[in-house]
């Protein structure tokens, strides 16, 4: 069965950095666009970034452009999200997901990222 397991979240001060990882299994990873999406307290699901099958094509939400970098390693069936210059408004539960954006597709269980001093 499809499994997506996120790791690397936690508490960080504003301006700090975190790197999220998502280990995938149960499907042919290299055949799928992969995404990171997030949900802040009291808000709906928001797309963060997605990466194409080979890793060359990357798309970001305006809110994270220039601060976050998405990448993937098809040999390890893993995607990453390097988050720099974090802001309090980046506080959310982050999910990795199969497919682009917030449309249909399996998601992981999510991991909390809290940006606070």
PDB file of C-alpha atoms in Angstrom:
ATOM      1  CA  UNK A   1       0.000   0.000   0.000  1.00  0.00           C
ATOM      2  CA  UNK A   2       1.021   3.611  -0.502  1.00  0.00           C
ATOM      3  CA  UNK A   3       3.003   5.066   2.392  1.00  0.00           C
ATOM      4  CA  UNK A   4       4.338   8.597   2.772  1.00  0.00           C
ATOM      5  CA  UNK A   5       6.250   9.346   5.972  1.00  0.00           C
ATOM      6  CA  UNK A   6       7.354  12.884   6.770  1.00  0.00           C
ATOM      7  CA  UNK A   7      10.193  13.791   9.135  1.00  0.00           C
ATOM      8  CA  UNK A   8      12.299  16.785  10.143  1.00  0.00           C
ATOM      9  CA  UNK A   9       9.728  19.160  11.579  1.00  0.00           C
ATOM     10  CA  UNK A  10       9.889  20.970  14.886  1.00  0.00           C
ATOM     11  CA  UNK A  11      10.178  24.350  16.571  1.00  0.00           C
ATOM     12  CA  UNK A  12      12.425  27.008  15.048  1.00  0.00           C
ATOM     13  CA  UNK A  13      12.936  30.711  15.611  1.00  0.00           C
ATOM     14  CA  UNK A  14      11.965  33.266  12.956  1.00  0.00           C
ATOM     15  CA  UNK A  15      14.714  33.493  10.358  1.00  0.00           C
ATOM     16  CA  UNK A  16      15.800  29.926  10.992  1.00  0.00           C
ATOM     17  CA  UNK A  17      15.871  26.884   8.737  1.00  0.00           C
ATOM     18  CA  UNK A  18      14.453  23.370   8.686  1.00  0.00           C
ATOM     19  CA  UNK A  19      14.682  20.501   6.224  1.00  0.00           C
ATOM     20  CA  UNK A  20      11.712  18.211   5.810  1.00  0.00           C
ATOM     21  CA  UNK A  21      11.985  14.750   4.286  1.00  0.00           C
ATOM     22  CA  UNK A  22       9.310  12.393   3.001  1.00  0.00           C
ATOM     23  CA  UNK A  23      10.030   8.711   2.427  1.00  0.00           C
ATOM     24  CA  UNK A  24       7.675   7.085  -0.085  1.00  0.00           C
ATOM     25  CA  UNK A  25       6.839   3.435  -0.698  1.00  0.00           C
ATOM     26  CA  UNK A  26       4.159   1.252  -2.250  1.00  0.00           C
ATOM     27  CA  UNK A  27       4.124   2.893  -5.688  1.00  0.00           C
ATOM     28  CA  UNK A  28       6.483   3.686  -8.572  1.00  0.00           C
ATOM     29  CA  UNK A  29       7.842   6.900  -7.118  1.00  0.00           C
ATOM     30  CA  UNK A  30       9.734   8.125 -10.182  1.00  0.00           C
ATOM     31  CA  UNK A  31       6.519   8.133 -12.254  1.00  0.00           C
ATOM     32  CA  UNK A  32       4.756  10.770 -10.148  1.00  0.00           C
ATOM     33  CA  UNK A  33       4.889  14.507  -9.584  1.00  0.00           C
ATOM     34  CA  UNK A  34       5.306  15.040  -5.829  1.00  0.00           C
ATOM     35  CA  UNK A  35       4.221  17.971  -3.683  1.00  0.00           C
ATOM     36  CA  UNK A  36       4.430  19.592  -0.313  1.00  0.00           C
ATOM     37  CA  UNK A  37       1.238  21.146   1.003  1.00  0.00           C
ATOM     38  CA  UNK A  38       0.468  22.664   4.399  1.00  0.00           C
ATOM     39  CA  UNK A  39      -2.414  23.513   6.696  1.00  0.00           C
ATOM     40  CA  UNK A  40      -2.153  26.321   9.213  1.00  0.00           C
ATOM     41  CA  UNK A  41      -4.376  26.391  12.300  1.00  0.00           C
ATOM     42  CA  UNK A  42      -7.921  27.324  11.341  1.00  0.00           C
ATOM     43  CA  UNK A  43      -7.124  27.498   7.625  1.00  0.00           C
ATOM     44  CA  UNK A  44      -7.556  25.295   4.596  1.00  0.00           C
ATOM     45  CA  UNK A  45      -4.970  23.258   2.770  1.00  0.00           C
ATOM     46  CA  UNK A  46      -2.407  25.375   0.890  1.00  0.00           C
ATOM     47  CA  UNK A  47      -0.022  24.260  -1.824  1.00  0.00           C
ATOM     48  CA  UNK A  48       3.641  24.940  -1.063  1.00  0.00           C
ATOM     49  CA  UNK A  49       5.638  23.431  -3.930  1.00  0.00           C
ATOM     50  CA  UNK A  50       5.763  20.550  -6.346  1.00  0.00           C
ATOM     51  CA  UNK A  51       8.546  18.822  -8.253  1.00  0.00           C
ATOM     52  CA  UNK A  52       8.411  17.006 -11.577  1.00  0.00           C
ATOM     53  CA  UNK A  53       9.189  13.346 -12.124  1.00  0.00           C
ATOM     54  CA  UNK A  54      12.881  13.876 -12.910  1.00  0.00           C
ATOM     55  CA  UNK A  55      13.368  16.660 -10.385  1.00  0.00           C
ATOM     56  CA  UNK A  56      14.116  19.324 -13.005  1.00  0.00           C
ATOM     57  CA  UNK A  57      10.758  21.102 -12.912  1.00  0.00           C
ATOM     58  CA  UNK A  58       9.875  22.906  -9.669  1.00  0.00           C
ATOM     59  CA  UNK A  59       6.955  25.182  -8.881  1.00  0.00           C
ATOM     60  CA  UNK A  60       6.445  27.260  -5.738  1.00  0.00           C
ATOM     61  CA  UNK A  61       3.665  29.217  -4.106  1.00  0.00           C
ATOM     62  CA  UNK A  62       4.316  32.963  -4.073  1.00  0.00           C
ATOM     63  CA  UNK A  63       4.413  32.877  -0.284  1.00  0.00           C
ATOM     64  CA  UNK A  64       7.519  30.641  -0.219  1.00  0.00           C
ATOM     65  CA  UNK A  65       9.243  31.543  -3.497  1.00  0.00           C
ATOM     66  CA  UNK A  66      12.900  32.368  -2.866  1.00  0.00           C
ATOM     67  CA  UNK A  67      12.891  30.875   0.641  1.00  0.00           C
ATOM     68  CA  UNK A  68      11.968  27.204   0.151  1.00  0.00           C
ATOM     69  CA  UNK A  69      13.578  24.636  -2.127  1.00  0.00           C
ATOM     70  CA  UNK A  70      11.909  21.358  -3.098  1.00  0.00           C
ATOM     71  CA  UNK A  71      13.958  18.430  -4.354  1.00  0.00           C
ATOM     72  CA  UNK A  72      13.729  14.681  -4.829  1.00  0.00           C
ATOM     73  CA  UNK A  73      15.993  11.649  -4.931  1.00  0.00           C
ATOM     74  CA  UNK A  74      14.430   8.947  -7.084  1.00  0.00           C
ATOM     75  CA  UNK A  75      17.086   6.429  -5.989  1.00  0.00           C
ATOM     76  CA  UNK A  76      15.916   6.846  -2.389  1.00  0.00           C
ATOM     77  CA  UNK A  77      12.184   7.365  -3.100  1.00  0.00           C
ATOM     78  CA  UNK A  78      12.372  10.559  -1.059  1.00  0.00           C
ATOM     79  CA  UNK A  79      11.421  14.193  -1.469  1.00  0.00           C
ATOM     80  CA  UNK A  80      12.758  17.095   0.544  1.00  0.00           C
ATOM     81  CA  UNK A  81      11.755  20.630   1.453  1.00  0.00           C
ATOM     82  CA  UNK A  82      14.541  22.959   2.533  1.00  0.00           C
ATOM     83  CA  UNK A  83      12.911  25.859   4.346  1.00  0.00           C
ATOM     84  CA  UNK A  84      14.981  28.985   4.955  1.00  0.00           C
ATOM     85  CA  UNK A  85      14.189  32.425   6.385  1.00  0.00           C
ATOM     86  CA  UNK A  86      11.198  30.940   8.170  1.00  0.00           C
ATOM     87  CA  UNK A  87       8.396  33.250   9.286  1.00  0.00           C
ATOM     88  CA  UNK A  88       5.704  32.791  11.943  1.00  0.00           C
ATOM     89  CA  UNK A  89       3.151  32.533   9.133  1.00  0.00           C
ATOM     90  CA  UNK A  90       4.921  29.373   7.932  1.00  0.00           C
ATOM     91  CA  UNK A  91       3.647  27.618  11.066  1.00  0.00           C
ATOM     92  CA  UNK A  92       1.527  24.704   9.880  1.00  0.00           C
ATOM     93  CA  UNK A  93       1.268  20.956   9.529  1.00  0.00           C
ATOM     94  CA  UNK A  94       3.229  20.023   6.421  1.00  0.00           C
ATOM     95  CA  UNK A  95       2.241  17.061   4.260  1.00  0.00           C
ATOM     96  CA  UNK A  96       3.947  15.396   1.352  1.00  0.00           C
ATOM     97  CA  UNK A  97       1.554  14.346  -1.354  1.00  0.00           C
ATOM     98  CA  UNK A  98       1.349  12.474  -4.612  1.00  0.00           C
ATOM     99  CA  UNK A  99       0.462  14.775  -7.497  1.00  0.00           C
ATOM    100  CA  UNK A 100       0.577  18.560  -7.873  1.00  0.00           C
ATOM    101  CA  UNK A 101      -1.220  21.115  -5.742  1.00  0.00           C
ATOM    102  CA  UNK A 102      -4.040  20.348  -3.349  1.00  0.00           C
ATOM    103  CA  UNK A 103      -6.018  18.166  -5.763  1.00  0.00           C
ATOM    104  CA  UNK A 104      -6.582  14.434  -5.432  1.00  0.00           C
ATOM    105  CA  UNK A 105      -3.693  12.282  -4.244  1.00  0.00           C
ATOM    106  CA  UNK A 106      -2.529  10.392  -1.200  1.00  0.00           C
ATOM    107  CA  UNK A 107      -0.919  12.365   1.625  1.00  0.00           C
ATOM    108  CA  UNK A 108       1.302  11.460   4.532  1.00  0.00           C
ATOM    109  CA  UNK A 109       0.269  11.834   8.153  1.00  0.00           C
ATOM    110  CA  UNK A 110       1.813  15.295   8.318  1.00  0.00           C
ATOM    111  CA  UNK A 111       4.466  16.901  10.479  1.00  0.00           C
ATOM    112  CA  UNK A 112       4.273  20.015  12.603  1.00  0.00           C
ATOM    113  CA  UNK A 113       6.461  23.034  11.860  1.00  0.00           C
ATOM    114  CA  UNK A 114       6.268  25.860  14.389  1.00  0.00           C
ATOM    115  CA  UNK A 115       8.055  29.169  13.852  1.00  0.00           C
ATOM    116  CA  UNK A 116       8.132  31.165  17.060  1.00  0.00           C
ATOM    117  CA  UNK A 117      10.501  33.070  19.305  1.00  0.00           C
TER     118      UNK A 117
END
